[in-house]
mmCIF file with all atom_site columns, C-alpha atoms in Angstrom:
data_model
loop_
_atom_site.group_PDB
_atom_site.id
_atom_site.type_symbol
_atom_site.label_atom_id
_atom_site.label_alt_id
_atom_site.label_comp_id
_atom_site.label_asym_id
_atom_site.label_entity_id
_atom_site.label_seq_id
_atom_site.pdbx_PDB_ins_code
_atom_site.Cartn_x
_atom_site.Cartn_y
_atom_site.Cartn_z
_atom_site.occupancy
_atom_site.B_iso_or_equiv
_atom_site.pdbx_formal_charge
_atom_site.auth_seq_id
_atom_site.auth_comp_id
_atom_site.auth_asym_id
_atom_site.auth_atom_id
_atom_site.pdbx_PDB_model_num
ATOM 1   C CA . MET A 1 1   ? -74.972 88.472 -47.131 1.00 48.00 ? 1   MET A CA 1
ATOM 2   C CA . SER A 1 2   ? -74.096 92.110 -46.957 1.00 58.00 ? 2   SER A CA 1
ATOM 3   C CA . ASN A 1 3   ? -70.730 93.465 -45.960 1.00 70.00 ? 3   ASN A CA 1
ATOM 4   C CA . ASP A 1 4   ? -72.372 94.549 -42.674 1.00 90.00 ? 4   ASP A CA 1
ATOM 5   C CA . THR A 1 5   ? -73.539 90.985 -42.040 1.00 93.00 ? 5   THR A CA 1
ATOM 6   C CA . LEU A 1 6   ? -70.040 89.664 -42.623 1.00 92.00 ? 6   LEU A CA 1
ATOM 7   C CA . GLU A 1 7   ? -68.538 92.223 -40.251 1.00 91.00 ? 7   GLU A CA 1
ATOM 8   C CA . ARG A 1 8   ? -71.154 91.518 -37.561 1.00 94.00 ? 8   ARG A CA 1
ATOM 9   C CA . LEU A 1 9   ? -70.488 87.799 -37.862 1.00 96.00 ? 9   LEU A CA 1
ATOM 10  C CA . ALA A 1 10  ? -66.722 88.393 -37.761 1.00 95.00 ? 10  ALA A CA 1
ATOM 11  C CA . ALA A 1 11  ? -67.163 90.342 -34.511 1.00 95.00 ? 11  ALA A CA 1
ATOM 12  C CA . VAL A 1 12  ? -69.125 87.480 -32.955 1.00 96.00 ? 12  VAL A CA 1
ATOM 13  C CA . LEU A 1 13  ? -66.509 84.959 -34.075 1.00 96.00 ? 13  LEU A CA 1
ATOM 14  C CA . GLU A 1 14  ? -63.757 87.114 -32.597 1.00 95.00 ? 14  GLU A CA 1
ATOM 15  C CA . ALA A 1 15  ? -65.640 87.347 -29.288 1.00 95.00 ? 15  ALA A CA 1
ATOM 16  C CA . ARG A 1 16  ? -65.995 83.563 -29.155 1.00 95.00 ? 16  ARG A CA 1
ATOM 17  C CA . LYS A 1 17  ? -62.209 83.101 -29.149 1.00 94.00 ? 17  LYS A CA 1
ATOM 18  C CA . GLY A 1 18  ? -62.113 83.582 -25.398 1.00 89.00 ? 18  GLY A CA 1
ATOM 19  C CA . ALA A 1 19  ? -65.324 81.731 -24.588 1.00 95.00 ? 19  ALA A CA 1
ATOM 20  C CA . ASP A 1 20  ? -65.596 78.452 -22.726 1.00 95.00 ? 20  ASP A CA 1
ATOM 21  C CA . PRO A 1 21  ? -65.511 75.649 -25.334 1.00 95.00 ? 21  PRO A CA 1
ATOM 22  C CA . GLY A 1 22  ? -68.505 74.054 -23.621 1.00 94.00 ? 22  GLY A CA 1
ATOM 23  C CA . SER A 1 23  ? -70.579 77.201 -24.026 1.00 94.00 ? 23  SER A CA 1
ATOM 24  C CA . SER A 1 24  ? -70.272 77.772 -27.757 1.00 95.00 ? 24  SER A CA 1
ATOM 25  C CA . TYR A 1 25  ? -69.912 75.708 -30.925 1.00 97.00 ? 25  TYR A CA 1
ATOM 26  C CA . VAL A 1 26  ? -67.412 78.214 -32.300 1.00 97.00 ? 26  VAL A CA 1
ATOM 27  C CA . ALA A 1 27  ? -65.411 78.278 -29.060 1.00 97.00 ? 27  ALA A CA 1
ATOM 28  C CA . GLY A 1 28  ? -65.265 74.490 -29.324 1.00 97.00 ? 28  GLY A CA 1
ATOM 29  C CA . LEU A 1 29  ? -63.903 74.763 -32.861 1.00 97.00 ? 29  LEU A CA 1
ATOM 30  C CA . TYR A 1 30  ? -61.230 77.215 -31.707 1.00 97.00 ? 30  TYR A CA 1
ATOM 31  C CA . ALA A 1 31  ? -60.323 74.910 -28.816 1.00 97.00 ? 31  ALA A CA 1
ATOM 32  C CA . GLY A 1 32  ? -59.848 72.079 -31.311 1.00 97.00 ? 32  GLY A CA 1
ATOM 33  C CA . GLY A 1 33  ? -57.259 74.130 -33.155 1.00 97.00 ? 33  GLY A CA 1
ATOM 34  C CA . LEU A 1 34  ? -56.643 74.760 -36.808 1.00 98.00 ? 34  LEU A CA 1
ATOM 35  C CA . ASP A 1 35  ? -56.853 71.087 -37.804 1.00 98.00 ? 35  ASP A CA 1
ATOM 36  C CA . ARG A 1 36  ? -60.396 70.791 -36.444 1.00 98.00 ? 36  ARG A CA 1
ATOM 37  C CA . ILE A 1 37  ? -61.433 74.020 -38.154 1.00 98.00 ? 37  ILE A CA 1
ATOM 38  C CA . LEU A 1 38  ? -59.906 72.933 -41.468 1.00 98.00 ? 38  LEU A CA 1
ATOM 39  C CA . LYS A 1 39  ? -61.651 69.569 -41.214 1.00 98.00 ? 39  LYS A CA 1
ATOM 40  C CA . LYS A 1 40  ? -64.981 71.410 -40.924 1.00 98.00 ? 40  LYS A CA 1
ATOM 41  C CA . VAL A 1 41  ? -64.132 73.657 -43.889 1.00 98.00 ? 41  VAL A CA 1
ATOM 42  C CA . GLY A 1 42  ? -63.320 70.551 -45.935 1.00 98.00 ? 42  GLY A CA 1
ATOM 43  C CA . GLU A 1 43  ? -66.522 68.795 -44.881 1.00 98.00 ? 43  GLU A CA 1
ATOM 44  C CA . GLU A 1 44  ? -68.622 71.823 -45.729 1.00 98.00 ? 44  GLU A CA 1
ATOM 45  C CA . ALA A 1 45  ? -66.872 72.284 -49.089 1.00 98.00 ? 45  ALA A CA 1
ATOM 46  C CA . THR A 1 46  ? -67.645 68.674 -49.961 1.00 98.00 ? 46  THR A CA 1
ATOM 47  C CA . GLU A 1 47  ? -71.279 69.037 -48.884 1.00 98.00 ? 47  GLU A CA 1
ATOM 48  C CA . THR A 1 48  ? -71.559 72.199 -50.993 1.00 98.00 ? 48  THR A CA 1
ATOM 49  C CA . VAL A 1 49  ? -70.176 70.417 -54.045 1.00 98.00 ? 49  VAL A CA 1
ATOM 50  C CA . LEU A 1 50  ? -72.559 67.501 -53.543 1.00 97.00 ? 50  LEU A CA 1
ATOM 51  C CA . ALA A 1 51  ? -75.529 69.841 -53.150 1.00 97.00 ? 51  ALA A CA 1
ATOM 52  C CA . ALA A 1 52  ? -74.577 71.617 -56.367 1.00 97.00 ? 52  ALA A CA 1
ATOM 53  C CA . LYS A 1 53  ? -74.175 68.286 -58.137 1.00 97.00 ? 53  LYS A CA 1
ATOM 54  C CA . ASP A 1 54  ? -77.703 67.336 -57.033 1.00 96.00 ? 54  ASP A CA 1
ATOM 55  C CA . GLY A 1 55  ? -79.001 70.681 -58.295 1.00 95.00 ? 55  GLY A CA 1
ATOM 56  C CA . GLN A 1 56  ? -81.161 71.402 -55.260 1.00 92.00 ? 56  GLN A CA 1
ATOM 57  C CA . ARG A 1 57  ? -81.106 75.198 -55.005 1.00 96.00 ? 57  ARG A CA 1
ATOM 58  C CA . GLU A 1 58  ? -82.246 75.389 -51.371 1.00 97.00 ? 58  GLU A CA 1
ATOM 59  C CA . GLN A 1 59  ? -79.640 72.849 -50.284 1.00 97.00 ? 59  GLN A CA 1
ATOM 60  C CA . ILE A 1 60  ? -76.925 74.625 -52.290 1.00 98.00 ? 60  ILE A CA 1
ATOM 61  C CA . VAL A 1 61  ? -77.668 77.877 -50.445 1.00 98.00 ? 61  VAL A CA 1
ATOM 62  C CA . TYR A 1 62  ? -77.778 76.105 -47.069 1.00 98.00 ? 62  TYR A CA 1
ATOM 63  C CA . GLU A 1 63  ? -74.473 74.309 -47.601 1.00 98.00 ? 63  GLU A CA 1
ATOM 64  C CA . THR A 1 64  ? -72.803 77.415 -49.011 1.00 98.00 ? 64  THR A CA 1
ATOM 65  C CA . ALA A 1 65  ? -73.836 79.314 -45.869 1.00 97.00 ? 65  ALA A CA 1
ATOM 66  C CA . ASP A 1 66  ? -72.209 76.567 -43.777 1.00 98.00 ? 66  ASP A CA 1
ATOM 67  C CA . LEU A 1 67  ? -69.075 76.761 -45.924 1.00 98.00 ? 67  LEU A CA 1
ATOM 68  C CA . TRP A 1 68  ? -68.860 80.545 -45.654 1.00 97.00 ? 68  TRP A CA 1
ATOM 69  C CA . PHE A 1 69  ? -69.431 80.367 -41.899 1.00 98.00 ? 69  PHE A CA 1
ATOM 70  C CA . HIS A 1 70  ? -66.679 77.833 -41.304 1.00 98.00 ? 70  HIS A CA 1
ATOM 71  C CA . THR A 1 71  ? -64.352 79.708 -43.662 1.00 98.00 ? 71  THR A CA 1
ATOM 72  C CA . LEU A 1 72  ? -64.920 82.837 -41.566 1.00 97.00 ? 72  LEU A CA 1
ATOM 73  C CA . VAL A 1 73  ? -64.025 80.820 -38.446 1.00 98.00 ? 73  VAL A CA 1
ATOM 74  C CA . MET A 1 74  ? -60.819 79.750 -40.198 1.00 98.00 ? 74  MET A CA 1
ATOM 75  C CA . LEU A 1 75  ? -59.987 83.321 -41.167 1.00 98.00 ? 75  LEU A CA 1
ATOM 76  C CA . ALA A 1 76  ? -60.579 84.525 -37.608 1.00 97.00 ? 76  ALA A CA 1
ATOM 77  C CA . HIS A 1 77  ? -58.422 81.748 -36.199 1.00 97.00 ? 77  HIS A CA 1
ATOM 78  C CA . CYS A 1 78  ? -55.645 82.814 -38.565 1.00 97.00 ? 78  CYS A CA 1
ATOM 79  C CA . GLY A 1 79  ? -55.957 86.478 -37.581 1.00 96.00 ? 79  GLY A CA 1
ATOM 80  C CA . SER A 1 80  ? -57.809 87.645 -40.658 1.00 96.00 ? 80  SER A CA 1
ATOM 81  C CA . GLY A 1 81  ? -61.371 88.443 -41.557 1.00 94.00 ? 81  GLY A CA 1
ATOM 82  C CA . PRO A 1 82  ? -63.870 89.198 -44.276 1.00 95.00 ? 82  PRO A CA 1
ATOM 83  C CA . ALA A 1 83  ? -62.617 92.752 -44.853 1.00 93.00 ? 83  ALA A CA 1
ATOM 84  C CA . GLU A 1 84  ? -59.308 91.427 -46.154 1.00 95.00 ? 84  GLU A CA 1
ATOM 85  C CA . VAL A 1 85  ? -61.022 88.945 -48.467 1.00 94.00 ? 85  VAL A CA 1
ATOM 86  C CA . LEU A 1 86  ? -63.407 91.615 -49.750 1.00 92.00 ? 86  LEU A CA 1
ATOM 87  C CA . ALA A 1 87  ? -60.444 93.941 -50.349 1.00 93.00 ? 87  ALA A CA 1
ATOM 88  C CA . GLU A 1 88  ? -58.735 91.220 -52.372 1.00 91.00 ? 88  GLU A CA 1
ATOM 89  C CA . LEU A 1 89  ? -61.880 90.656 -54.414 1.00 89.00 ? 89  LEU A CA 1
ATOM 90  C CA . GLU A 1 90  ? -62.157 94.418 -54.976 1.00 91.00 ? 90  GLU A CA 1
ATOM 91  C CA . ARG A 1 91  ? -58.529 94.474 -56.110 1.00 87.00 ? 91  ARG A CA 1
ATOM 92  C CA . ARG A 1 92  ? -59.325 91.806 -58.680 1.00 86.00 ? 92  ARG A CA 1
ATOM 93  C CA . PHE A 1 93  ? -62.487 93.516 -59.897 1.00 83.00 ? 93  PHE A CA 1
ATOM 94  C CA . GLY A 1 94  ? -62.063 94.587 -63.486 1.00 81.00 ? 94  GLY A CA 1
ATOM 95  C CA . LEU A 1 95  ? -59.026 92.365 -64.020 1.00 71.00 ? 95  LEU A CA 1
ATOM 96  C CA . SER A 1 96  ? -59.159 89.566 -66.481 1.00 68.00 ? 96  SER A CA 1
ATOM 97  C CA . GLY A 1 97  ? -59.229 86.302 -64.579 1.00 62.00 ? 97  GLY A CA 1
ATOM 98  C CA . LEU A 1 98  ? -56.551 84.989 -66.893 1.00 67.00 ? 98  LEU A CA 1
ATOM 99  C CA . ASP A 1 99  ? -54.343 88.037 -66.255 1.00 63.00 ? 99  ASP A CA 1
ATOM 100 C CA . GLU A 1 100 ? -54.850 87.791 -62.499 1.00 58.00 ? 100 GLU A CA 1
ATOM 101 C CA . LYS A 1 101 ? -53.947 84.107 -62.486 1.00 66.00 ? 101 LYS A CA 1
ATOM 102 C CA . ALA A 1 102 ? -50.867 84.733 -64.643 1.00 70.00 ? 102 ALA A CA 1
ATOM 103 C CA . SER A 1 103 ? -49.685 87.412 -62.202 1.00 71.00 ? 103 SER A CA 1
ATOM 104 C CA . ARG A 1 104 ? -49.491 84.937 -59.310 1.00 64.00 ? 104 ARG A CA 1
ATOM 105 C CA . HIS A 1 105 ? -46.144 83.520 -58.357 1.00 63.00 ? 105 HIS A CA 1
ATOM 106 C CA . ASN A 1 106 ? -45.859 79.786 -58.832 1.00 60.00 ? 106 ASN A CA 1
ATOM 107 C CA . ASP A 1 107 ? -43.517 78.714 -56.056 1.00 49.00 ? 107 ASP A CA 1
#
């Protein structure tokens, strides 16, 4: 998925915020609130893990696409989007994973 694809999808998800819940799957998720969206993210994360455990490449890709999609819905619901996540990944690029983790605050 290119950055352009993520931004195009983010624009569609943003547009669905005001749609009739009966007219769109995403609008229905938004209408269900954050708990419904998070439930879907959790379900898709579990399905992705199970697909990886089974080692079926096609199913891993399919489930990961579902997970990314529902994560983007969550981000949009929370007022964020893929650009912020990509910026954070860019910030981490070139950092040691151990150094980055050590720099986090443990509250």
